[in-house]
mmCIF file of C-alpha atoms in Angstrom:
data_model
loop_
_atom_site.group_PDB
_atom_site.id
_atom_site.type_symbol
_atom_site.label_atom_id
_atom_site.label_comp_id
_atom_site.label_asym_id
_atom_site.label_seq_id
_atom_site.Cartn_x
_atom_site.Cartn_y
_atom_site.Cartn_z
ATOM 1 C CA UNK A 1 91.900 76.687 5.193
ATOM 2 C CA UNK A 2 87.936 76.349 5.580
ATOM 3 C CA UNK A 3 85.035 76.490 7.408
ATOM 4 C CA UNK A 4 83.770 75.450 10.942
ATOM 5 C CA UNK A 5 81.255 75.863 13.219
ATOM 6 C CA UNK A 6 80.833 74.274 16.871
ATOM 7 C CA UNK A 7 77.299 72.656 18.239
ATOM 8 C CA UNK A 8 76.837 70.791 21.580
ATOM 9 C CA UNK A 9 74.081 68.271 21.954
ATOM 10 C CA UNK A 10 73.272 69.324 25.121
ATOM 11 C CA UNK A 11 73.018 72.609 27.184
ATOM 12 C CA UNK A 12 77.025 74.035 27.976
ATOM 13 C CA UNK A 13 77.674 69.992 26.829
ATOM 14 C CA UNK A 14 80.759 68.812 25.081
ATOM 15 C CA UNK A 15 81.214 70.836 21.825
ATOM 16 C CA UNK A 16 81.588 69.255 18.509
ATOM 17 C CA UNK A 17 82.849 71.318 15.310
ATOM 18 C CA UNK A 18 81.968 69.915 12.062
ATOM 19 C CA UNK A 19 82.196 71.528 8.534
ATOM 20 C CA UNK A 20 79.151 73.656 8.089
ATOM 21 C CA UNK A 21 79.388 72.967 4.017
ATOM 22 C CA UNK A 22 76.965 75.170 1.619
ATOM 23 C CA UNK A 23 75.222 76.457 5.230
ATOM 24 C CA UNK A 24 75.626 79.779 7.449
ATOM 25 C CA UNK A 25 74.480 78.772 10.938
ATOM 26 C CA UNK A 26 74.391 81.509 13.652
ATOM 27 C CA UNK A 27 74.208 80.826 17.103
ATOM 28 C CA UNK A 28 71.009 79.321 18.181
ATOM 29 C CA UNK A 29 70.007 77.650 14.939
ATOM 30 C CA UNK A 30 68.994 73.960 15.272
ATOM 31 C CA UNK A 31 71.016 71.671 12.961
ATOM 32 C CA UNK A 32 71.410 68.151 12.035
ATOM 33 C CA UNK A 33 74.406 66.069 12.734
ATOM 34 C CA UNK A 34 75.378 62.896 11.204
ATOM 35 C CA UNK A 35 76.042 60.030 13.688
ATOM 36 C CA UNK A 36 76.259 56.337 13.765
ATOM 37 C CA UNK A 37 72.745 55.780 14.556
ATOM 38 C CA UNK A 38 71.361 58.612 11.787
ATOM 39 C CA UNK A 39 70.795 62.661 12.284
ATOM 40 C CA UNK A 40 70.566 64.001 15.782
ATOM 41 C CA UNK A 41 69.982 67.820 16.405
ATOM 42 C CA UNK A 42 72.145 69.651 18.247
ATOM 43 C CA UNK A 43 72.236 73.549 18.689
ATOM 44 C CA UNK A 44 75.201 75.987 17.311
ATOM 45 C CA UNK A 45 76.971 77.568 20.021
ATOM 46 C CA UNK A 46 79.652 78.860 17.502
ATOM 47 C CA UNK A 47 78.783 80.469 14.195
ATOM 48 C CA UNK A 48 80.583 78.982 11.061
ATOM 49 C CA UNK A 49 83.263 80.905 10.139
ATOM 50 C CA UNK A 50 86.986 80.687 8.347
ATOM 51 C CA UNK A 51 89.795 79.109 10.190
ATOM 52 C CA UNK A 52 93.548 78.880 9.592
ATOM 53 C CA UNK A 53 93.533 74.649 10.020
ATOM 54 C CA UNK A 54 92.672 72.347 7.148
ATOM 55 C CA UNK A 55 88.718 71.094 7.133
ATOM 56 C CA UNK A 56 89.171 67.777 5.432
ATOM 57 C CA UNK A 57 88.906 65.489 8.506
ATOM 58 C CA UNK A 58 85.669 67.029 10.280
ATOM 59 C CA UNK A 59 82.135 65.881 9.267
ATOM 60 C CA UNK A 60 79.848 68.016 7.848
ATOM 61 C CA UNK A 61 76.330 69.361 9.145
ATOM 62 C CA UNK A 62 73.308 67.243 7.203
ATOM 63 C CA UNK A 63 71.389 70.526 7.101
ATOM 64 C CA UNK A 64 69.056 72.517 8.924
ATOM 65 C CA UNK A 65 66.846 70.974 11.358
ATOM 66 C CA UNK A 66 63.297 71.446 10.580
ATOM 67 C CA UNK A 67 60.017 71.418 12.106
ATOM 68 C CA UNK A 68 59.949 67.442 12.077
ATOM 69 C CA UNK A 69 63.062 67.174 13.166
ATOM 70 C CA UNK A 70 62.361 68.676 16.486
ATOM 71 C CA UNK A 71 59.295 66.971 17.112
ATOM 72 C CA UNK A 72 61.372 63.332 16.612
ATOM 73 C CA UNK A 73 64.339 65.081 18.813
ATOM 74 C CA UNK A 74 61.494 66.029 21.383
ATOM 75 C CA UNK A 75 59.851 62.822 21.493
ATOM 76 C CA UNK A 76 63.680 61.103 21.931
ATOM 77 C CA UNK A 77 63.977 63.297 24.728
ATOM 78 C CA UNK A 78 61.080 61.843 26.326
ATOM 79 C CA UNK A 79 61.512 58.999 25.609
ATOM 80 C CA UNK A 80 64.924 59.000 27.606
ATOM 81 C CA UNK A 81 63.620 60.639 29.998
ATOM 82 C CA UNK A 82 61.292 58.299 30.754
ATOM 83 C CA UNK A 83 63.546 55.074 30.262
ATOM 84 C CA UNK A 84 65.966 56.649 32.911
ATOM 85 C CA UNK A 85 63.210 57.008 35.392
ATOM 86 C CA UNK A 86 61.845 53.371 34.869
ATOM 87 C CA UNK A 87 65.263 52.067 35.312
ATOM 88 C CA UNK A 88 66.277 53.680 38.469
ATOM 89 C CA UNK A 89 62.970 52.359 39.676
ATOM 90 C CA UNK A 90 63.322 48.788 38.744
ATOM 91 C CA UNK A 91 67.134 48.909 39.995
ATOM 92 C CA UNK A 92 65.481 49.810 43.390
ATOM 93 C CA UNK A 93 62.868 46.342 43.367
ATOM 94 C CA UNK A 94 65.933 44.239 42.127
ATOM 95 C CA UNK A 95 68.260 45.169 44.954
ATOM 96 C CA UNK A 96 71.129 46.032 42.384
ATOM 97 C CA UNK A 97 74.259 48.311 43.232
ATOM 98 C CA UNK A 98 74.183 50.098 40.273
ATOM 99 C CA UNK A 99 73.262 54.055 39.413
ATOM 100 C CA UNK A 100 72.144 54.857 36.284
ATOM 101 C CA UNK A 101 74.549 57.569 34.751
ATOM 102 C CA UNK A 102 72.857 58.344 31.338
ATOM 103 C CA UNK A 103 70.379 57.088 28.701
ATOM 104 C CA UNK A 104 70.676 56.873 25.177
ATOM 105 C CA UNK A 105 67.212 55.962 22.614
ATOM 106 C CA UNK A 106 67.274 55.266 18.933
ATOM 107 C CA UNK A 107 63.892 55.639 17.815
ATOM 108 C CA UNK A 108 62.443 53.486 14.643
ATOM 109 C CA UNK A 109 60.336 54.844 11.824
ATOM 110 C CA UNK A 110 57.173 56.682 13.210
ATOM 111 C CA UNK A 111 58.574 57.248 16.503
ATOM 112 C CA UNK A 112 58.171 53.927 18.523
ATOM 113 C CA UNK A 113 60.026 51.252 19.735
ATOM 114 C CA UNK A 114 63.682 51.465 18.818
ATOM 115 C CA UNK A 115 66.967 51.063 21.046
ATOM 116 C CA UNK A 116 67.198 52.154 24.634
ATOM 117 C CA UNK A 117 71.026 52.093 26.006
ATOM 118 C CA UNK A 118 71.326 52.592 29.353
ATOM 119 C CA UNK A 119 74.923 53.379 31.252
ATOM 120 C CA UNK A 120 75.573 53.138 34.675
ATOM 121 C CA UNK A 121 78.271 52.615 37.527
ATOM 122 C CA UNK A 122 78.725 49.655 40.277
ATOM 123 C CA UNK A 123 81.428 48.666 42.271
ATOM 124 C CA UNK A 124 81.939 45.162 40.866
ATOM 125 C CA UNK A 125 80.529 43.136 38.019
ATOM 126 C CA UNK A 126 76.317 42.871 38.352
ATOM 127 C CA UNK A 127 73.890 40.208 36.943
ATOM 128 C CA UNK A 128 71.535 42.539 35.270
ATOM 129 C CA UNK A 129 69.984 40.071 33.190
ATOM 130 C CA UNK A 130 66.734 39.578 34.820
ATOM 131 C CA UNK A 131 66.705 43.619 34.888
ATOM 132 C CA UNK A 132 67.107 43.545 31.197
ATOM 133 C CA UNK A 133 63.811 41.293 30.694
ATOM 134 C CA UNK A 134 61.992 43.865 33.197
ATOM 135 C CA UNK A 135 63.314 46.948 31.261
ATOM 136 C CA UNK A 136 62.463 45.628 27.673
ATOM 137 C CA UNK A 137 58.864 44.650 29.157
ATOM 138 C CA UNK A 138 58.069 48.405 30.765
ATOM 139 C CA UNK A 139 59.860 50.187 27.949
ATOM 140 C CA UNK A 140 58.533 48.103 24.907
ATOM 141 C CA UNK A 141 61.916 48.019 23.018
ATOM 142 C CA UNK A 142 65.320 46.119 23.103
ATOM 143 C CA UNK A 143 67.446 47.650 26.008
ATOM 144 C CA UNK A 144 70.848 47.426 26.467
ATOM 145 C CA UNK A 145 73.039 47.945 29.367
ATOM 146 C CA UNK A 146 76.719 49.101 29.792
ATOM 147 C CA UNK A 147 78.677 49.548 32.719
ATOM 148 C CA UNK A 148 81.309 52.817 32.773
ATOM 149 C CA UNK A 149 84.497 52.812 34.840
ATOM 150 C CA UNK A 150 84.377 56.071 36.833
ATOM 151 C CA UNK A 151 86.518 58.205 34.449
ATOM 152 C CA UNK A 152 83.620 57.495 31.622
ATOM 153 C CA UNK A 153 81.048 58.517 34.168
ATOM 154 C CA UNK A 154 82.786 61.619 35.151
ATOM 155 C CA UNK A 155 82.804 62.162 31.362
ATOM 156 C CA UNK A 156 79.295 61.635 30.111
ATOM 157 C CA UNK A 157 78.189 63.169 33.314
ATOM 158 C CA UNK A 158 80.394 66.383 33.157
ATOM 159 C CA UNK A 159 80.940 68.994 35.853
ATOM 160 C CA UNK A 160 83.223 71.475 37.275
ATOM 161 C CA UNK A 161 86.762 70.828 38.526
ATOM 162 C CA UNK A 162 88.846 72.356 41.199
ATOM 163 C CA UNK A 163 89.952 74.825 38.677
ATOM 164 C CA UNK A 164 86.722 76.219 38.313
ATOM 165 C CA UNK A 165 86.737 74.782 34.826
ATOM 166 C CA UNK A 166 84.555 72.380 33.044
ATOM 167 C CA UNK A 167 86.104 69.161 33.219
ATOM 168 C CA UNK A 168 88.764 68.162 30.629
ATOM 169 C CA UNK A 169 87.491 64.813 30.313
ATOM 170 C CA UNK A 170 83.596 66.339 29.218
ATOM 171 C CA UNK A 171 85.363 68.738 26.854
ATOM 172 C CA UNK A 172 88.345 68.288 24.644
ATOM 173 C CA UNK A 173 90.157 65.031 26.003
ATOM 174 C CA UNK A 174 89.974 62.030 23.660
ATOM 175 C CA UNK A 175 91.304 59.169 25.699
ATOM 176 C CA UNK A 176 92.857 58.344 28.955
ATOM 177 C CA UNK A 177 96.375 57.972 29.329
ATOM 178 C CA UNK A 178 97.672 57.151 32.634
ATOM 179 C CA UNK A 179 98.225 59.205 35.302
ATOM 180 C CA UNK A 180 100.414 57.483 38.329
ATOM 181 C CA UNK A 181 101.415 58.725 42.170
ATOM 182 C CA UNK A 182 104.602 59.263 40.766
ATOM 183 C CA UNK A 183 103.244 62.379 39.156
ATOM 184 C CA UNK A 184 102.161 64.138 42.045
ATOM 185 C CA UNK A 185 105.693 63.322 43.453
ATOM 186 C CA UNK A 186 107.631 64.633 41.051
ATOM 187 C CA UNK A 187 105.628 67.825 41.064
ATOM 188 C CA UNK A 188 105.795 68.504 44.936
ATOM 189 C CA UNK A 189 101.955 67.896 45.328
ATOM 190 C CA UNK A 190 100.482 66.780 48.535
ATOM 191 C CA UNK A 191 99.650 63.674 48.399
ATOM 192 C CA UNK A 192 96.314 63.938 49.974
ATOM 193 C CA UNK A 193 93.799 61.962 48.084
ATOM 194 C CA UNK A 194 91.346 64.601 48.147
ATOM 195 C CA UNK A 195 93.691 67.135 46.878
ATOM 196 C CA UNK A 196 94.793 65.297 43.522
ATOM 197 C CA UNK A 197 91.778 63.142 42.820
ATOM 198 C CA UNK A 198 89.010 64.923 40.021
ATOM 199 C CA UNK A 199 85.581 64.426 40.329
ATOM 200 C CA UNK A 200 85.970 60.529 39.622
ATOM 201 C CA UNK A 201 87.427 60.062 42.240
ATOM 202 C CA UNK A 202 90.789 59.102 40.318
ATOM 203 C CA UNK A 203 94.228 61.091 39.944
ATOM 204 C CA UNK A 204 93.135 64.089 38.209
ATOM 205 C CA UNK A 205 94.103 64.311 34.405
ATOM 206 C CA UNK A 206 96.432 67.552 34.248
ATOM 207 C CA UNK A 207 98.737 65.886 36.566
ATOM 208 C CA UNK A 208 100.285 64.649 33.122
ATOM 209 C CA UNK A 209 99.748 68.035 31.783
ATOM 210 C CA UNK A 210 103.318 69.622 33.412
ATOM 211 C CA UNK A 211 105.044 66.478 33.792
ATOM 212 C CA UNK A 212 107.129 66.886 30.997
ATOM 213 C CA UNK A 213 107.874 70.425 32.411
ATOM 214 C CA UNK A 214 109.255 69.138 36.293
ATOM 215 C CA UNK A 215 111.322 66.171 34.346
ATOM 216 C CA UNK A 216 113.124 68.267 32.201
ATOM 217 C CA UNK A 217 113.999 70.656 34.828
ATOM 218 C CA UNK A 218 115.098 68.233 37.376
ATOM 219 C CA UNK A 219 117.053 66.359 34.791
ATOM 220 C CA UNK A 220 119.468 69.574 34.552
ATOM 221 C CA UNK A 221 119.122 71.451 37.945
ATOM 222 C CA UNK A 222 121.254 70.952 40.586
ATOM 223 C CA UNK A 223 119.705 68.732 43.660
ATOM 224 C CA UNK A 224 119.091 70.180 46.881
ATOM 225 C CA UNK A 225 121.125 70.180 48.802
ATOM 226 C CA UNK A 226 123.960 70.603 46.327
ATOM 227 C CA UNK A 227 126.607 73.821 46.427
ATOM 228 C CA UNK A 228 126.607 75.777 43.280
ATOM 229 C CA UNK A 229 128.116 79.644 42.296
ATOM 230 C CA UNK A 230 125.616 82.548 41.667
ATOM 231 C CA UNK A 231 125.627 85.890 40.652
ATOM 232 C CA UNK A 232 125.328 86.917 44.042
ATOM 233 C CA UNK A 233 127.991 84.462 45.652
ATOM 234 C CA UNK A 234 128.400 80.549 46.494
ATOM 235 C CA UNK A 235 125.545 78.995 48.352
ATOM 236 C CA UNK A 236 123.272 75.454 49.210
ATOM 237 C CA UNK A 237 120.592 74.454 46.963
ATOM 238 C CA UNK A 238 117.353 74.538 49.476
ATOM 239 C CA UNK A 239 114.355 74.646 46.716
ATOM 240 C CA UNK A 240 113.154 74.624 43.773
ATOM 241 C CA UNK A 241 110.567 76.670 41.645
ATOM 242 C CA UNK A 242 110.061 75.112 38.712
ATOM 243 C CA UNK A 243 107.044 77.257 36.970
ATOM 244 C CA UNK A 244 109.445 79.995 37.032
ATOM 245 C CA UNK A 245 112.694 77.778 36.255
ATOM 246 C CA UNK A 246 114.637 78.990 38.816
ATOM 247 C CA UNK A 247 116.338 77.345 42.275
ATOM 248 C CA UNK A 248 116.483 79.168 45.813
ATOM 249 C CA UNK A 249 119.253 79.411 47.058
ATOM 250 C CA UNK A 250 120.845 80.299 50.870
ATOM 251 C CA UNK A 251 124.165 82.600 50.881
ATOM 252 C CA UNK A 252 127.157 81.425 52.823
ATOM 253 C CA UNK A 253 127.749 85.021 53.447
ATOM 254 C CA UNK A 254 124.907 86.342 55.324
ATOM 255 C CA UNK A 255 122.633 82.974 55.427
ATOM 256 C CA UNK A 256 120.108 85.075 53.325
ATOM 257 C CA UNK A 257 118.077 83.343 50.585
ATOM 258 C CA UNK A 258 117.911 84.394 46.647
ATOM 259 C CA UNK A 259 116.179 83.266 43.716
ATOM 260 C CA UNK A 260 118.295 82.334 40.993
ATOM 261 C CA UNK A 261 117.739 81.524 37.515
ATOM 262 C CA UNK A 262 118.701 77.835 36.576
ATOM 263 C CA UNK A 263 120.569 78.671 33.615
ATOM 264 C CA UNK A 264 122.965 80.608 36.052
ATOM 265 C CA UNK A 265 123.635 77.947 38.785
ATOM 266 C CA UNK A 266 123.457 74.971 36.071
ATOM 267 C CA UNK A 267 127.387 73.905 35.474
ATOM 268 C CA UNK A 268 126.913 72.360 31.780
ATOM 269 C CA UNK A 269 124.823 76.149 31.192
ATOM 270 C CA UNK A 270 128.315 78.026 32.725
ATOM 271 C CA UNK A 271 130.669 75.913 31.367
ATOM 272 C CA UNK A 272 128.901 76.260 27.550
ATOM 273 C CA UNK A 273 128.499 80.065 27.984
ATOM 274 C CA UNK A 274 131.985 80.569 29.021
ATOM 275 C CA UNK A 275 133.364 78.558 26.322
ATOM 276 C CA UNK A 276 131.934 80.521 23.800
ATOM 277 C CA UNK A 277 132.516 83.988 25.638
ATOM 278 C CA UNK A 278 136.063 83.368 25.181
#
């Protein structure tokens, strides 16, 4: 049991919860994070307080940020600000397919110079390299340049999926793992592209989020089609409704449909609860 409090680096940006340490931050408060490239301030969006999980594994705050702090997180800002603008303008004279996604700067002692990384999206492989030489020249530091597949755009971009959510991808996901047609399928999506694609433009995360849910269920319900007994008489399998686990069924009797549990139509279920009811 410990202590943590959550900051984002950027306004309603991915949230990060670190170990606040000795320090009380409220909501608001500028603080200073430890990253690979040194301190970076970020703003507390979630006062520090005691939770149930162990602390151990999350960094912990560098302090306070003070009055120097923000004047080298200003000028940062600037400076990406202007290294993003420069870029898209010198993409433009070269002719390149590429769109500049984000911009990351590393300043040096005293605020100059430093490391500009800039990402950005094309449909194929580009020569930048003659683009580097330009950007290094306008910018006055050593620029680097990374292309992002569109899931890693849609992430350091962020945004708002068709759930009305923020995207899973900008929030709490840590990696990719794959998400296939097959998916869709098995959940009785429609397989309209713009229906199951995120804002990528590839098959949208949380179609591996139920998965496990429709495989289980259609590994012991009957198939439709199939005859089974209910409470309510025999009948023909002709759906399933798998968020409530149950299969619909239509009556010999009257032709009428009813909902029934799948525990109660599943044979291995009957067959166990009748075994022990004797």
């Amino acid at each position: 049991m410990g202590m943590l409090c959550a900051v984002s680096f950027n306004r309603y940006g991915r949230l990060y919860y670190l170990d606040p340490g000795d320090l009380r931050p409220q909501v608001g408060d500028r603080v200073l994070v430890p990253t690979d490239d040194g301190t970076e301030v970020a703003e507390c969006v979630w006062a520090a307080q005691w939770v149930s999980e162990e602390t151990d594994g999350f960094p912990r705050l560098a302090g306070l940020a003070t009055e120097a702090d923000l004047h080298r997180d200003e000028a940062q800002r600037k400076r990406k600000a202007e290294a993003k603008v420069a870029a898209k303008r010198l993409i433009r004279e070269h002719g390149l397919p590429m769109k500049v996604v984000a911009v990351d700067h590393v300043l040096e002692g005293g605020g100059s110079g430093g490391r500009t990384t800039i990402y950005f999206t094309a449909p194929h492989r580009v020569d930048f390299r003659s683009l580097v030489r330009d950007l290094g020249a306008t910018l006055h530091c050593r620029v680097e340049l990374r292309q992002l597949s569109a899931r890693d755009s849609a992430r350091v971009q962020g945004g708002i999926g068709s759930c009305g959510r923020d995207l899973c991808c900008a929030t709490f996901l840590t990696d990719f793992e794959p998400v296939t047609i097959r998916m869709a399928k098995d959940q009785d999506l429609p397989l309209n592209p713009l229906r199951i694609s995120g804002a990528c433009g590839r098959l949208m995360c949380c179609l591996k989020y139920e998965h496990p849910l429709y495989q289980n269920f259609h590994a012991s319900a009957p198939a439709v089609g199939s005859r089974v007994s209910t409470p309510e008489g025999d009948g023909r399998v002709v759906g399933h409704s798998v968020p409530r686990d149950s299969v619909v069924v239509r009556l010999d009797a009257d032709g009428s449909r009813c909902s029934c549990s799948r525990a109660s139509v599943c044979g291995p279920r009957k067959a166990h609860d009748e075994h022990y009811a004797n």
